[in-house]
Amino acid sequence: MNTVYNFSAGPAVLPKSVLEKAQSELVNYENSGMSVMELSHRSSLFETIIQGAETLLRELMNIPDNYKVLFLQGGASLQFTMVPLNLAQNRKALYINTGSWSKKAISEAKKLGNIEVEVIASSEDKNFSYIPEVRKEDIPQDAAYLHITTNNTIEGTTFYELPDAGNVPIIADMSSNILSVDYNVADFGLIYAGAQKNIGPAGLTVVIIKDELIGQVDVLSSMLDYSVHAKNGSMYNTPPTYGVYMAKLVFEWIKEHGGVQKMEELNKAKAAMLYNEIDHSTLFSSPVTPKDRSINNIPFVTGSDELDKKFNQEAVKEGFENIKGHRSVGGMRASLYNAFPKEGVEALIQFMKKFEAENGGNK
Amino acid sequence: MNTVYNFSAGPAVLPKSVLEKAQSELVNYENSGMSVMELSHRSSLFETIIQGAETLLRELMNIPDNYKVLFLQGGASLQFTMVPLNLAQNRKALYINTGSWSKKAISEAKKLGNIEVEVIASSEDKNFSYIPEVRKEDIPQDAAYLHITTNNTIEGTTFYELPDAGNVPIIADMSSNILSVDYNVADFGLIYAGAQKNIGPAGLTVVIIKDELIGQVDVLSSMLDYSVHAKNGSMYNTPPTYGVYMAKLVFEWIKEHGGVQKMEELNKAKAAMLYNEIDHSTLFSSPVTPKDRSINNIPFVTGSDELDKKFNQEAVKEGFENIKGHRSVGGMRASLYNAFPKEGVEALIQFMKKFEAENGGNK
């Protein structure tokens, strides 16, 4: 087998050492005679795992004590409903529309019927190629929250600076750059993230929520109620136990490798190499405004659908997996999460140079 | 390490050969250079896995073509909300109350506010130690559905015969005996099951739903809408990919071992051995009416809290894990799912005999 580099936007590449550790103890965890998948979620062995995962995440993200950490299911998509259902019934909820996932969050909030949804800024006018400016005076201070998507996985943009929302809590879908860009948790009311990019396998959702936002109203389902999950330490029902275990291993790996600041530094370096190649190319270009460019998801195009297709076909043959752009936008996209190795970026750049030389680029 | 027998009610024991296969390919699935956890859910490799899982489940349960199979998240607990939300808004929903999980299903349906919940039968009068009889004339034919819990994990009772509900579709929480007791899918309108007993790891939920029940009304969240998941082949959002993969391996194992009928036969034999021991004991007894006894979850007691505690303490030392009864009922409980080996039942019986001889039993 040749080396494979997995540029998938999620589920995505995991650290090799984490996978090897999971493999080594898959059948017999800590000499218990059982797999982690077979452990009762009420057993002391699993309680140590879930508490360990929480402790590590608190440490890595410097989560203040007045925030709860919840391990849930349903992905960001279920949070699109849970956030307004818990925080904004019969109130105003503000959204910044920065791409496909923001749009879904907005449309799910509207579906609930009793939320006054207001989109206060959007970059849809230019294909979501930038992050719109928001001034504090544009933010009604009676709103329940301001929702942003910190990193737009499909469009490749990132909020590096948060809007000044005054007293309105900022709610962030951080699915694609949690633990990869070093945000200050205290700046948010609630952060949520599907695990399948920088945390672990799909099927686990992390929610970090400020205590004062919990339990404000009645929620029509226990499973959709943050207060129920908070009260039960994420054990109201059986959590996705193996996902929590994998997340713990990934958190340990991040800690061993220097923490979130170090991750951001390494991710910036990987992304800079690729953006540099794109910006100096006569064939490839980035559709995104430079200052808002994501270090995690890097879309690029040749300007020709035919050449994009050819690139994608040849890339797969060379072991570059999942580099095809999202079906909604086309082109190419390199997702460079924490676990993506620098060598993969170097190999991609070599391949891009070769492709450019063979296909009309004159660098 | 001594042999460990895991009597957990869920997450529960998985077939050893399945765990070994998962271990062997954890880092490198089918020579792809990637773990299953790293596969994009849109990749052909993962599509083969999820389609394979569905095909196998259809074959094992003989699922008619006019039923959809959905792989979802959130466990039975989220189904307690999804079922009434999709099927009974502004209508009457009937429930048979046979234990803790039925009660939760009932209380979640009531929470929605626009469901007329009617409990048409209950065994709460005798601590849920039997399955109540229901006559067809007790079932209002204008109801949206009749909900039952086919196997009561905590109380140890089972519906071996379904109520005759006329034209009212039967909805079943089959979490703890799906693929273990051979039901006829065509007798149900909808079946749901958390995976963590007879299917695979926690975090995956299987829903089998008759086409005509899908898409009847507007649902307030895409993630809670069966029609959205059905239309997208369980890929509306990222499914719990590794859970689906593990389920496929378990389905293959069941098929190799003779299918669901054979599983039921083996489970009956294992349960009969244990019930025989309990019924001939002067120390242990079963609280459950014989004809309704579960072959999957077998609660038993000594009649003394002190002896129960002693039994549970000594059992753990002998490698019998998770045999303590549910915290809500006490005593002991042996959960004997498909993957639980006959040798474990034999070992338990030997241990019970020894305990009885040492603690005042006079068999």
CSV table of N, CA, C and O in Angstrom, one decimal, chain B residues 14-15 17-22 24-25 29-30 45 48-61 179 198-200 243-260 263 338:
chain,number,residue,atom,x,y,z
B,14,LEU,N,-20.2,-8.2,23.0
B,14,LEU,CA,-20.3,-8.3,21.6
B,14,LEU,C,-19.5,-9.6,21.2
B,14,LEU,O,-18.7,-10.1,22.0
B,15,PRO,N,-19.9,-10.2,20.1
B,15,PRO,CA,-19.2,-11.5,19.7
B,15,PRO,C,-17.7,-11.2,19.6
B,15,PRO,O,-17.2,-10.3,19.0
B,17,SER,N,-15.4,-12.7,17.9
B,17,SER,CA,-14.8,-12.7,16.6
B,17,SER,C,-15.1,-11.4,15.9
B,17,SER,O,-14.3,-11.0,15.0
B,18,VAL,N,-16.2,-10.7,16.2
B,18,VAL,CA,-16.5,-9.4,15.6
B,18,VAL,C,-15.5,-8.4,16.1
B,18,VAL,O,-14.9,-7.6,15.4
B,19,LEU,N,-15.2,-8.4,17.5
B,19,LEU,CA,-14.2,-7.5,18.0
B,19,LEU,C,-12.9,-7.8,17.4
B,19,LEU,O,-12.1,-6.8,17.1
B,20,GLU,N,-12.5,-9.0,17.2
B,20,GLU,CA,-11.2,-9.3,16.7
B,20,GLU,C,-11.1,-8.8,15.2
B,20,GLU,O,-10.1,-8.3,14.8
B,21,LYS,N,-12.2,-9.0,14.5
B,21,LYS,CA,-12.2,-8.5,13.1
B,21,LYS,C,-12.0,-6.9,13.1
B,21,LYS,O,-11.2,-6.4,12.3
B,22,ALA,N,-12.8,-6.3,13.9
B,22,ALA,CA,-12.7,-4.8,14.0
B,22,ALA,C,-11.3,-4.4,14.4
B,22,ALA,O,-10.8,-3.4,13.9
B,24,SER,N,-8.5,-6.0,13.9
B,24,SER,CA,-7.5,-6.3,12.8
B,24,SER,C,-7.5,-5.2,11.7
B,24,SER,O,-6.5,-4.9,11.1
B,25,GLU,N,-8.7,-4.6,11.5
B,25,GLU,CA,-8.8,-3.6,10.4
B,25,GLU,C,-9.0,-2.2,10.9
B,25,GLU,O,-9.3,-1.3,10.1
B,29,TYR,N,-8.5,0.0,6.8
B,29,TYR,CA,-9.7,-0.8,6.4
B,29,TYR,C,-9.5,-1.2,4.9
B,29,TYR,O,-9.4,-0.3,4.1
B,30,GLU,N,-9.6,-2.4,4.7
B,30,GLU,CA,-9.6,-2.9,3.3
B,30,GLU,C,-8.4,-2.3,2.5
B,30,GLU,O,-8.6,-1.9,1.3
B,45,LEU,N,-16.4,3.6,-0.1
B,45,LEU,CA,-16.1,2.5,0.9
B,45,LEU,C,-17.2,2.6,2.0
B,45,LEU,O,-17.7,1.5,2.4
B,48,THR,N,-20.6,1.4,0.8
B,48,THR,CA,-20.7,-0.1,0.7
B,48,THR,C,-21.0,-0.6,2.1
B,48,THR,O,-21.8,-1.6,2.3
B,49,ILE,N,-20.5,0.0,3.1
B,49,ILE,CA,-20.7,-0.5,4.5
B,49,ILE,C,-22.2,-0.3,4.9
B,49,ILE,O,-22.8,-1.2,5.4
B,50,ILE,N,-22.7,0.9,4.7
B,50,ILE,CA,-24.0,1.2,5.2
B,50,ILE,C,-25.1,0.4,4.4
B,50,ILE,O,-26.1,-0.1,4.9
B,51,GLN,N,-24.8,0.3,3.1
B,51,GLN,CA,-25.8,-0.4,2.2
B,51,GLN,C,-25.7,-1.9,2.6
B,51,GLN,O,-26.7,-2.6,2.7
B,52,GLY,N,-24.5,-2.4,2.9
B,52,GLY,CA,-24.3,-3.8,3.3
B,52,GLY,C,-25.0,-4.1,4.6
B,52,GLY,O,-25.7,-5.1,4.8
B,53,ALA,N,-24.9,-3.1,5.5
B,53,ALA,CA,-25.6,-3.3,6.8
B,53,ALA,C,-27.1,-3.4,6.6
B,53,ALA,O,-27.8,-4.2,7.2
B,54,GLU,N,-27.6,-2.5,5.8
B,54,GLU,CA,-29.1,-2.5,5.5
B,54,GLU,C,-29.5,-3.8,4.9
B,54,GLU,O,-30.5,-4.4,5.3
B,55,THR,N,-28.8,-4.2,3.9
B,55,THR,CA,-29.1,-5.4,3.1
B,55,THR,C,-29.2,-6.6,4.1
B,55,THR,O,-30.1,-7.5,4.1
B,56,LEU,N,-28.2,-6.7,5.0
B,56,LEU,CA,-28.1,-7.8,5.9
B,56,LEU,C,-29.2,-7.8,6.9
B,56,LEU,O,-29.9,-8.8,7.2
B,57,LEU,N,-29.6,-6.6,7.4
B,57,LEU,CA,-30.6,-6.5,8.4
B,57,LEU,C,-32.0,-6.8,7.7
B,57,LEU,O,-32.8,-7.5,8.3
B,58,ARG,N,-32.2,-6.4,6.5
B,58,ARG,CA,-33.4,-6.8,5.8
B,58,ARG,C,-33.5,-8.3,5.6
B,58,ARG,O,-34.6,-8.9,5.8
B,59,GLU,N,-32.4,-8.9,5.3
B,59,GLU,CA,-32.4,-10.4,5.2
B,59,GLU,C,-32.7,-11.1,6.5
B,59,GLU,O,-33.5,-11.9,6.6
B,60,LEU,N,-31.9,-10.6,7.5
B,60,LEU,CA,-32.1,-11.3,8.8
B,60,LEU,C,-33.5,-11.2,9.4
B,60,LEU,O,-34.0,-12.1,10.0
B,61,MET,N,-34.1,-10.0,9.2
B,61,MET,CA,-35.4,-9.8,9.9
B,61,MET,C,-36.5,-9.9,8.8
B,61,MET,O,-37.7,-9.7,9.2
B,179,LEU,N,-33.5,-8.9,17.0
B,179,LEU,CA,-32.6,-9.9,16.4
B,179,LEU,C,-32.3,-11.1,17.4
B,179,LEU,O,-31.4,-11.9,17.2
B,198,ASN,N,-28.1,-5.9,21.2
B,198,ASN,CA,-27.9,-7.0,20.2
B,198,ASN,C,-27.4,-6.6,18.9
B,198,ASN,O,-27.3,-7.4,18.0
B,199,ILE,N,-27.1,-5.3,18.7
B,199,ILE,CA,-26.7,-4.8,17.4
B,199,ILE,C,-25.2,-4.3,17.3
B,199,ILE,O,-24.5,-4.7,16.4
B,200,GLY,N,-24.8,-3.5,18.3
B,200,GLY,CA,-23.4,-3.0,18.2
B,200,GLY,C,-23.2,-2.0,19.3
B,200,GLY,O,-23.8,-2.1,20.4
B,243,GLY,N,-20.3,3.0,14.3
B,243,GLY,CA,-21.4,2.2,14.8
B,243,GLY,C,-22.1,1.4,13.7
B,243,GLY,O,-22.4,0.2,13.9
B,244,VAL,N,-22.3,2.0,12.5
B,244,VAL,CA,-22.9,1.3,11.4
B,244,VAL,C,-22.0,0.2,11.0
B,244,VAL,O,-22.5,-0.9,10.7
B,245,TYR,N,-20.7,0.4,10.9
B,245,TYR,CA,-19.7,-0.6,10.5
B,245,TYR,C,-19.8,-1.8,11.5
B,245,TYR,O,-19.8,-2.9,11.1
B,246,MET,N,-19.8,-1.5,12.8
B,246,MET,CA,-19.8,-2.5,13.8
B,246,MET,C,-21.1,-3.3,13.7
B,246,MET,O,-21.1,-4.6,13.8
B,247,ALA,N,-22.2,-2.6,13.5
B,247,ALA,CA,-23.5,-3.3,13.3
B,247,ALA,C,-23.4,-4.3,12.1
B,247,ALA,O,-23.9,-5.4,12.2
B,248,LYS,N,-22.8,-3.8,11.0
B,248,LYS,CA,-22.7,-4.7,9.9
B,248,LYS,C,-21.9,-6.0,10.2
B,248,LYS,O,-22.3,-7.1,9.9
B,249,LEU,N,-20.8,-5.8,11.0
B,249,LEU,CA,-20.1,-7.0,11.4
B,249,LEU,C,-20.9,-7.9,12.3
B,249,LEU,O,-20.9,-9.2,12.1
B,250,VAL,N,-21.7,-7.3,13.2
B,250,VAL,CA,-22.6,-8.2,14.0
B,250,VAL,C,-23.7,-8.9,13.2
B,250,VAL,O,-24.0,-10.1,13.4
B,251,PHE,N,-24.2,-8.1,12.2
B,251,PHE,CA,-25.2,-8.8,11.3
B,251,PHE,C,-24.6,-10.0,10.6
B,251,PHE,O,-25.3,-11.0,10.4
B,252,GLU,N,-23.4,-9.8,10.1
B,252,GLU,CA,-22.7,-10.9,9.4
B,252,GLU,C,-22.5,-12.1,10.3
B,252,GLU,O,-22.7,-13.2,9.9
B,253,TRP,N,-22.2,-11.8,11.6
B,253,TRP,CA,-22.0,-12.8,12.6
B,253,TRP,C,-23.3,-13.6,12.8
B,253,TRP,O,-23.3,-14.8,12.9
B,254,ILE,N,-24.4,-12.9,12.9
B,254,ILE,CA,-25.7,-13.5,13.2
B,254,ILE,C,-26.0,-14.4,12.0
B,254,ILE,O,-26.5,-15.5,12.1
B,255,LYS,N,-25.8,-13.9,10.8
B,255,LYS,CA,-26.1,-14.7,9.6
B,255,LYS,C,-25.2,-16.0,9.5
B,255,LYS,O,-25.8,-17.0,9.3
B,256,GLU,N,-24.0,-15.8,9.8
B,256,GLU,CA,-23.1,-17.0,9.8
B,256,GLU,C,-23.5,-18.0,10.9
B,256,GLU,O,-23.2,-19.2,10.7
B,257,HIS,N,-24.1,-17.5,11.9
B,257,HIS,CA,-24.5,-18.4,13.0
B,257,HIS,C,-25.9,-18.9,12.9
B,257,HIS,O,-26.5,-19.3,13.9
B,258,GLY,N,-26.5,-18.7,11.7
B,258,GLY,CA,-27.8,-19.3,11.5
B,258,GLY,C,-29.0,-18.4,11.5
B,258,GLY,O,-30.2,-18.9,11.4
B,259,GLY,N,-28.8,-17.1,11.7
B,259,GLY,CA,-29.9,-16.2,11.6
B,259,GLY,C,-30.7,-16.0,12.9
B,259,GLY,O,-30.3,-16.5,14.0
B,260,VAL,N,-31.8,-15.3,12.8
B,260,VAL,CA,-32.5,-14.8,14.1
B,260,VAL,C,-33.2,-16.0,14.7
B,260,VAL,O,-33.3,-16.1,15.9
B,263,MET,N,-30.7,-17.7,16.7
B,263,MET,CA,-30.4,-16.9,17.9
B,263,MET,C,-31.5,-17.2,18.9
B,263,MET,O,-31.1,-17.4,20.1
B,338,ASN,N,-27.6,-12.2,22.4
B,338,ASN,CA,-27.1,-13.1,21.4
B,338,ASN,C,-25.6,-13.5,21.6
B,338,ASN,O,-25.2,-14.7,21.5
